[in-house]
Coordinates of C-alpha atoms and ligand atoms in Angstrom, one line a residue:
X237 CA 161.2 170.8 105.2
X238 CA 157.6 170.9 104.0
X239 CA 156.9 171.9 100.4
X240 CA 153.1 171.6 100.5
X241 CA 151.9 175.2 100.4
X242 CA 150.0 177.0 97.7
X243 CA 152.4 179.9 98.2
X244 CA 155.4 178.1 96.7
X245 CA 153.3 176.2 94.1
X246 CA 154.8 176.4 90.6
X247 CA 151.4 175.7 89.0
X248 CA 150.3 178.7 86.9
X249 CA 147.4 180.7 88.4
X250 CA 144.0 179.6 87.1
X251 CA 145.1 176.0 86.3
X252 CA 143.9 173.2 88.4
X253 CA 146.5 170.5 87.7
X254 CA 145.3 167.0 88.4
X255 CA 147.6 165.0 86.1
X256 CA 150.5 164.4 88.4
X257 CA 150.8 160.8 87.1
X258 CA 151.6 162.3 83.6
X259 CA 154.3 164.6 85.0
X260 CA 154.9 166.8 88.0
X261 CA 156.0 170.4 88.1
X262 CA 159.6 171.0 89.0
X263 CA 159.7 171.8 92.8
X264 CA 161.2 175.2 93.5
X265 CA 163.6 173.6 96.0
X266 CA 164.8 171.2 93.2
X267 CA 165.4 174.1 90.8
X268 CA 167.4 175.9 93.5
X269 CA 169.6 172.8 94.0
X270 CA 170.1 172.5 90.2
X271 CA 170.8 176.2 89.5
X272 CA 174.6 176.2 90.2
X273 CA 175.1 173.2 87.9
X274 CA 173.1 175.0 85.1
X275 CA 175.2 178.1 85.5
X276 CA 178.7 178.5 87.0
X277 CA 179.4 174.8 88.0
X278 CA 179.2 173.7 84.4
X279 CA 182.2 171.4 84.3
X280 CA 182.4 167.9 82.8
X281 CA 182.4 165.5 85.8
X282 CA 185.1 163.4 84.1
X283 CA 187.7 166.2 84.1
X284 CA 190.6 166.5 86.6
X285 CA 190.4 170.2 87.4
X286 CA 188.3 171.5 90.3
X287 CA 185.4 172.7 88.1
X288 CA 184.9 169.1 87.1
X289 CA 185.6 167.7 90.5
X290 CA 182.8 169.7 92.1
X291 CA 180.4 168.1 89.6
X292 CA 181.9 164.7 90.3
X293 CA 181.4 165.3 94.1
X294 CA 177.7 166.4 93.5
X295 CA 177.1 163.2 91.5
X296 CA 178.7 161.1 94.1
X297 CA 176.4 162.6 96.8
X298 CA 173.4 162.2 94.5
X299 CA 174.2 158.5 94.0
X300 CA 174.3 158.0 97.8
X301 CA 171.0 159.8 98.2
X302 CA 169.4 157.6 95.5
X303 CA 170.8 154.4 97.1
X304 CA 169.2 155.5 100.4
X305 CA 165.9 156.4 98.6
X306 CA 165.5 152.8 97.4
X307 CA 167.3 150.9 100.1
X308 CA 170.2 149.8 97.9
X309 CA 173.2 148.3 99.7
X310 CA 175.8 150.1 97.6
X311 CA 175.6 153.4 95.7
X312 CA 177.4 151.9 92.8
X313 CA 174.3 149.9 92.1
X314 CA 172.6 153.1 91.0
X315 CA 173.0 154.0 87.3
X316 CA 171.8 157.4 86.1
X317 CA 169.9 157.4 82.9
X318 CA 167.8 159.8 80.8
X319 CA 164.5 158.6 82.4
X320 CA 162.0 155.8 82.9
X321 CA 161.9 154.7 79.2
X322 CA 165.7 154.4 79.0
X323 CA 165.9 152.6 82.4
X324 CA 163.3 150.1 81.3
X325 CA 165.0 149.5 78.0
X326 CA 168.5 149.2 79.6
X327 CA 167.1 146.6 82.1
X328 CA 165.2 144.5 79.6
X329 CA 167.5 144.6 76.6
X330 CA 170.6 144.4 78.9
X331 CA 169.4 141.2 80.7
X332 CA 168.0 139.6 77.5
X333 CA 171.3 140.2 75.6
X334 CA 173.3 138.8 78.5
X335 CA 171.1 135.7 78.3
X336 CA 170.6 134.9 74.6
X337 CA 167.8 132.5 73.8
X338 CA 166.2 132.8 77.3
X339 CA 162.6 134.1 77.8
X340 CA 161.1 137.2 79.5
X341 CA 157.9 137.4 81.3
X342 CA 155.8 140.6 82.0
X343 CA 152.3 141.6 83.0
X344 CA 149.6 142.7 80.5
X345 CA 149.4 146.1 82.1
X346 CA 153.0 147.2 81.9
X347 CA 153.8 150.6 80.5
X348 CA 154.7 150.5 76.8
X349 CA 158.3 151.1 77.7
X350 CA 158.3 147.6 79.2
X351 CA 155.7 145.8 77.1
X352 CA 156.9 146.9 73.7
X353 CA 160.5 146.4 74.6
X354 CA 159.9 142.8 75.9
X355 CA 157.9 142.0 72.7
X356 CA 160.4 143.6 70.3
X357 CA 163.5 142.0 71.8
X358 CA 162.2 138.5 72.9
X359 CA 159.5 138.1 70.2
X360 CA 158.2 134.5 70.7
X361 CA 160.2 134.2 73.9
X362 CA 158.1 136.9 75.6
X363 CA 155.3 135.7 77.8
X364 CA 152.6 138.3 78.8
X365 CA 150.6 137.3 81.9
X366 CA 147.1 138.5 82.5
X367 CA 146.2 140.4 85.6
X368 CA 142.9 139.8 87.5
X369 CA 139.9 142.1 87.1
X370 CA 141.2 144.2 90.0
X371 CA 144.4 144.9 88.1
X372 CA 146.6 142.7 90.4
X373 CA 148.9 140.0 89.1
X374 CA 148.7 137.1 91.4
X375 CA 151.9 135.2 92.3
X376 CA 150.1 131.9 91.4
X377 CA 149.2 133.3 87.9
X378 CA 152.8 134.3 87.4
X379 CA 154.0 130.9 88.6
X380 CA 151.6 129.1 86.3
X381 CA 152.6 131.1 83.2
X382 CA 156.4 130.8 83.8
X383 CA 158.2 129.4 80.8
X384 CA 161.0 126.8 81.4
X385 CA 163.9 129.1 80.7
X386 CA 163.1 132.6 82.0
X387 CA 166.0 135.1 82.5
X388 CA 163.8 138.0 83.5
X389 CA 160.4 138.8 85.0
X390 CA 159.3 142.5 84.7
X391 CA 156.2 143.6 86.7
X392 CA 155.6 147.3 87.5
X393 CA 155.4 148.4 91.1
X394 CA 152.3 150.6 90.5
X395 CA 150.3 151.1 87.3
X396 CA 150.4 154.4 85.6
X397 CA 146.7 154.4 84.7
X398 CA 144.8 152.8 87.5
X399 CA 147.4 153.1 90.3
X400 CA 147.1 149.6 91.6
X401 CA 150.1 148.3 93.5
X402 CA 151.5 144.8 92.7
X403 CA 152.6 142.3 95.4
X404 CA 156.2 142.8 94.4
X405 CA 157.9 140.8 97.1
X406 CA 155.9 137.7 96.3
X407 CA 156.3 138.2 92.5
X408 CA 160.0 138.6 92.9
X409 CA 160.2 135.4 94.9
X410 CA 158.3 133.5 92.1
X411 CA 160.8 134.9 89.6
X412 CA 163.8 133.8 91.7
X413 CA 162.3 130.3 92.2
X414 CA 162.3 130.0 88.4
X415 CA 165.9 131.2 88.1
X416 CA 165.0 134.6 86.7
X417 CA 166.1 138.2 87.7
X418 CA 163.2 140.5 88.7
X419 CA 162.8 144.0 87.3
X420 CA 160.2 146.5 88.4
X421 CA 159.2 149.7 86.8
X422 CA 158.8 152.0 89.8
X423 CA 158.3 155.2 87.8
X424 CA 154.9 155.8 89.3
X425 CA 155.6 154.6 92.8
X426 CA 159.0 156.1 93.6
X427 CA 158.5 159.0 96.0
X428 CA 154.8 158.0 96.7
X429 CA 155.2 154.8 98.6
X430 CA 158.3 153.3 100.3
X431 CA 160.7 151.1 98.2
X432 CA 163.3 148.8 99.7
X433 CA 165.0 146.8 96.9
X434 CA 166.7 144.4 99.3
X435 CA 163.6 143.7 101.4
X436 CA 161.4 143.4 98.3
X437 CA 163.9 141.1 96.4
X438 CA 164.3 143.4 93.4
X439 CA 167.2 143.0 91.1
X440 CA 166.5 145.9 88.7
X441 CA 164.3 149.0 89.3
X442 CA 163.5 152.0 87.1
X443 CA 162.9 155.5 88.2
X444 CA 162.1 158.8 86.4
X445 CA 162.7 162.2 88.0
X446 CA 159.8 164.1 86.4
X447 CA 157.2 162.0 88.2
X448 CA 158.5 163.2 91.6
X449 CA 158.9 166.9 91.1
X450 CA 162.3 166.6 89.5
X451 CA 163.4 167.6 86.0
X452 CA 162.5 165.8 82.7
X453 CA 165.1 163.8 80.9
X454 CA 166.8 162.1 83.9
X455 CA 166.2 158.9 85.8
X456 CA 167.9 156.0 87.4
X457 CA 168.2 152.2 87.0
X458 CA 169.1 150.2 90.1
X459 CA 171.1 147.1 89.1
X460 CA 171.8 144.7 92.0
X461 CA 175.4 143.7 92.1
X462 CA 176.1 140.5 90.2
X463 CA 173.0 140.8 87.9
X464 CA 174.2 139.7 84.4
X465 CA 173.4 142.7 82.1
X466 CA 174.9 143.9 78.8
X467 CA 175.5 147.7 78.5
X468 CA 173.2 149.3 76.0
X469 CA 174.7 152.8 75.7
X470 CA 178.3 152.2 74.9
X471 CA 180.8 155.0 74.2
X472 CA 182.2 156.0 77.6
X473 CA 183.1 154.6 80.9
X474 CA 180.7 156.8 82.9
X475 CA 178.3 155.1 85.3
X476 CA 180.8 152.2 86.0
X477 CA 180.7 151.4 82.3
X478 CA 177.0 150.7 82.4
X479 CA 175.9 153.8 80.6
X480 CA 178.2 155.9 78.5
X481 CA 177.8 159.7 77.9
X482 CA 178.7 162.9 79.7
X483 CA 176.9 163.0 83.0
X484 CA 173.8 165.3 83.2
X485 CA 175.0 166.9 86.5
X486 CA 172.1 169.4 86.9
X487 CA 169.5 166.6 86.2
X488 CA 171.2 164.1 88.5
X489 CA 171.4 166.7 91.3
X490 CA 167.7 167.6 90.7
X491 CA 166.7 163.9 90.9
X492 CA 168.5 163.4 94.2
X493 CA 167.0 166.6 95.7
X494 CA 163.5 165.5 94.6
X495 CA 164.2 162.1 96.2
X496 CA 165.4 163.8 99.4
X497 CA 162.2 165.8 99.7
X498 CA 160.1 162.8 98.9
X499 CA 161.8 160.8 101.7
X500 CA 161.0 163.6 104.2
X501 CA 157.4 164.0 103.1
X502 CA 156.2 160.7 101.8
X503 CA 154.5 159.3 104.9
X504 CA 152.6 162.5 105.8
X505 CA 151.8 163.3 102.2
X506 CA 150.4 159.8 101.5
X507 CA 147.9 160.3 104.4
X508 CA 146.9 163.8 103.1
X509 CA 146.6 162.7 99.5
X510 CA 144.6 159.5 100.3
X511 CA 142.1 161.6 102.3
X512 CA 141.7 164.1 99.4
X513 CA 141.5 161.2 96.8
X514 CA 138.8 159.4 98.9
X515 CA 136.8 162.6 99.2
X516 CA 137.1 163.0 95.4
X517 CA 135.9 159.5 94.8
X518 CA 133.0 159.8 97.3
X519 CA 132.0 163.2 95.8
X520 CA 132.0 162.0 92.2
X521 CA 130.3 158.7 92.9
X522 CA 127.5 160.5 94.8
X523 CA 126.9 163.2 92.2
X524 CA 127.3 161.2 88.9
X525 CA 125.0 158.4 87.9
X526 CA 126.5 155.4 86.0
X527 CA 130.0 155.9 87.3
X528 CA 132.4 153.5 88.9
X529 CA 136.1 153.4 90.0
X530 CA 138.5 151.1 88.1
X531 CA 140.6 148.4 89.8
X532 CA 141.2 147.6 93.4
X533 CA 140.6 150.4 95.8
X534 CA 143.6 149.1 97.9
X535 CA 146.4 148.5 97.5
X536 CA 146.5 151.6 95.3
X537 CA 148.7 154.7 95.0
X538 CA 147.3 157.3 97.4
X539 CA 147.1 160.0 94.8
X540 CA 145.3 158.0 92.0
X541 CA 141.6 157.9 91.2
X542 CA 140.4 156.4 88.0
X543 CA 136.8 156.7 87.0
X544 CA 134.6 155.0 84.3
X545 CA 131.6 157.0 83.1
X546 CA 129.2 154.8 81.2
X547 CA 128.2 156.0 77.7
X548 CA 130.6 159.0 77.6
X549 CA 133.7 159.7 75.6
X550 CA 136.7 160.4 77.9
X551 CA 138.2 162.9 75.5
X552 CA 135.0 165.0 75.4
X553 CA 135.0 165.1 79.2
X554 CA 138.7 166.2 79.1
X555 CA 138.0 169.0 76.6
X556 CA 135.1 170.2 78.9
X557 CA 137.4 170.2 81.8
X558 CA 140.1 172.0 79.9
X559 CA 137.7 174.8 79.2
X560 CA 137.5 175.5 82.9
X561 CA 141.3 175.1 83.4
X562 CA 141.4 171.5 84.8
X563 CA 144.0 169.1 83.5
X564 CA 143.6 165.3 83.8
X565 CA 143.9 162.2 81.5
X566 CA 141.6 159.9 79.6
X567 CA 142.2 156.1 79.3
X568 CA 140.7 155.9 75.8
X569 CA 141.6 157.9 72.7
X570 CA 139.8 158.6 69.5
X571 CA 141.6 156.7 66.7
X572 CA 140.3 156.6 63.1
X573 CA 136.8 157.7 64.1
X574 CA 136.3 155.1 66.9
X575 CA 137.2 155.3 70.5
X576 CA 140.0 152.9 71.5
X577 CA 140.5 151.8 75.0
X578 CA 144.0 151.6 76.4
X579 CA 145.7 148.2 76.7
X580 CA 145.4 148.5 80.5
X581 CA 141.6 148.8 80.3
X582 CA 141.4 146.0 77.8
X583 CA 143.5 143.8 80.0
X584 CA 141.0 144.4 82.8
X585 CA 138.3 143.3 80.4
X586 CA 136.3 146.6 80.9
X587 CA 133.2 146.7 78.7
X588 CA 133.7 149.3 75.9
X589 CA 130.6 151.3 76.9
X590 CA 132.3 152.0 80.3
X591 CA 135.9 152.1 79.2
X592 CA 135.5 154.7 76.5
X593 CA 134.5 157.1 79.3
X594 CA 137.6 156.6 81.5
X595 CA 139.2 159.5 83.3
X596 CA 142.4 159.4 85.5
X597 CA 142.6 162.1 88.1
X598 CA 146.0 162.2 89.9
X599 CA 146.7 164.4 92.8
X600 CA 149.9 165.9 94.1
X601 CA 151.9 168.1 96.3
X602 CA 150.1 171.3 95.4
X603 CA 146.6 169.9 95.4
X604 CA 144.3 171.4 98.1
X605 CA 140.9 170.6 99.6
X606 CA 139.4 173.5 97.7
X607 CA 140.8 172.0 94.4
X608 CA 139.1 168.7 95.1
X609 CA 135.7 170.4 95.7
X610 CA 136.2 172.3 92.4
X611 CA 137.1 169.1 90.6
X612 CA 134.1 167.2 91.9
X613 CA 131.7 169.9 90.7
X614 CA 133.5 170.4 87.4
X615 CA 133.7 166.6 86.6
X616 CA 130.0 166.1 87.4
X617 CA 129.0 169.0 85.2
X618 CA 131.4 167.9 82.3
X619 CA 130.0 164.3 82.3
X620 CA 126.4 165.7 82.4
X621 CA 127.1 168.0 79.5
X622 CA 128.8 165.3 77.4
X623 CA 125.9 162.9 78.1
X624 CA 123.4 165.5 77.2
X625 CA 125.1 166.3 73.9
X626 CA 125.7 162.6 73.0
X627 CA 122.0 161.8 73.7
X628 CA 120.6 164.7 71.6
X629 CA 119.0 163.7 68.3
X630 CA 121.0 164.4 65.1
X631 CA 120.2 167.6 63.3
X632 CA 117.9 167.0 60.4
X633 CA 119.4 167.9 57.0
Ligands
PLP1480 N1 157.0 153.7 83.1 C1 155.9 154.2 83.6 C2 155.0 153.3 84.5 C3 155.4 155.5 83.3 O1 154.3 156.0 83.8 C4 156.3 156.3 82.4 C5 155.8 157.6 82.0 O2 154.7 157.9 82.0 C6 157.5 155.7 81.9 C7 157.8 154.4 82.3 C8 158.4 156.5 81.1 O3 159.1 157.4 81.8 P1 159.9 158.6 81.1 O4 158.8 159.6 80.8 O5 160.8 159.2 82.2 O6 160.6 158.1 79.9

């Protein structure tokens, strides 16, 4: 089944949505699958009567789908959570609590859900390893930074800002050599590029439904059998005792439906999006002076383009784009009167005059060729306008 048509697009008319890395619209097919569990099939999956049993069966099937989605050997290794942030917290806090006094290692470009959690829990037992200027963490750099007693290494599969993909199999091997478990935040990559936890050597993996056309507030954590982990959310025996709380049946069903569609479409969609993304990059680079693309061109998520426009404020570009109905993201924000680059751009050692004008454009299922042509023209004109206004002399008093 192919969902890529503008006819079934849930994006409101007039909006050109190019911020799929921030969140994705709920696919109509996903809503349809969730509907019975939002209405008549409202039972508690833990009850004995048939209204509960039908929810239990739906969750059972969803867990099997999710296991297939990531190549897990056993569906019981999939724990449903409230999303990427909870999955990251459950993995990091859970493993650190099961291994008191041991260290954690993560990369300098992790999402805050990983970076802040590692620092908060492990404090001086947290080692943050720098990535290269292309955004990639080399296995040698990880090996060289490894403390003597690591229990966990956490490196994201693909970065949420610049889209670069890490050499997960090799990094996991370095973690295992040092006796540590390996966690990867796959919130941005799941549904975009293939994942096989067994083949890649992953022990823990985080997923969020709203990044793959599923609902917000639901996700999953893969925990390889035998991984020592302390339960964070106590208070119920749901999820094999790994996460208490009444099961979010509609959310879980929605996540699995989203994963099912992604499995069917991923290969073809990656080719389509990569071509559109490359056309966007070529178009912008050819029209806009003093512009460059951030990070390695490959390996990179097929739908991500990240630009640096020298001497511009990213937020001003965004406001210009918003005026013409275009949504994307900036990698620097105005804080207390000055423009602060994100920790990712700082980790890449991007010069401030470039980094302050960073824009992430992320494409998705409902992006068309015409959208890309419109985005190229609009982006070029927004940058030109911002540069013109910034360059104009101050009004005399
Ligand atoms: N990890 C990454 C890489 C993300 O991009 C995000 C969301 O932007 C998260 C974690 C948090 O996921 P959630 O919004 O489901 O809590």
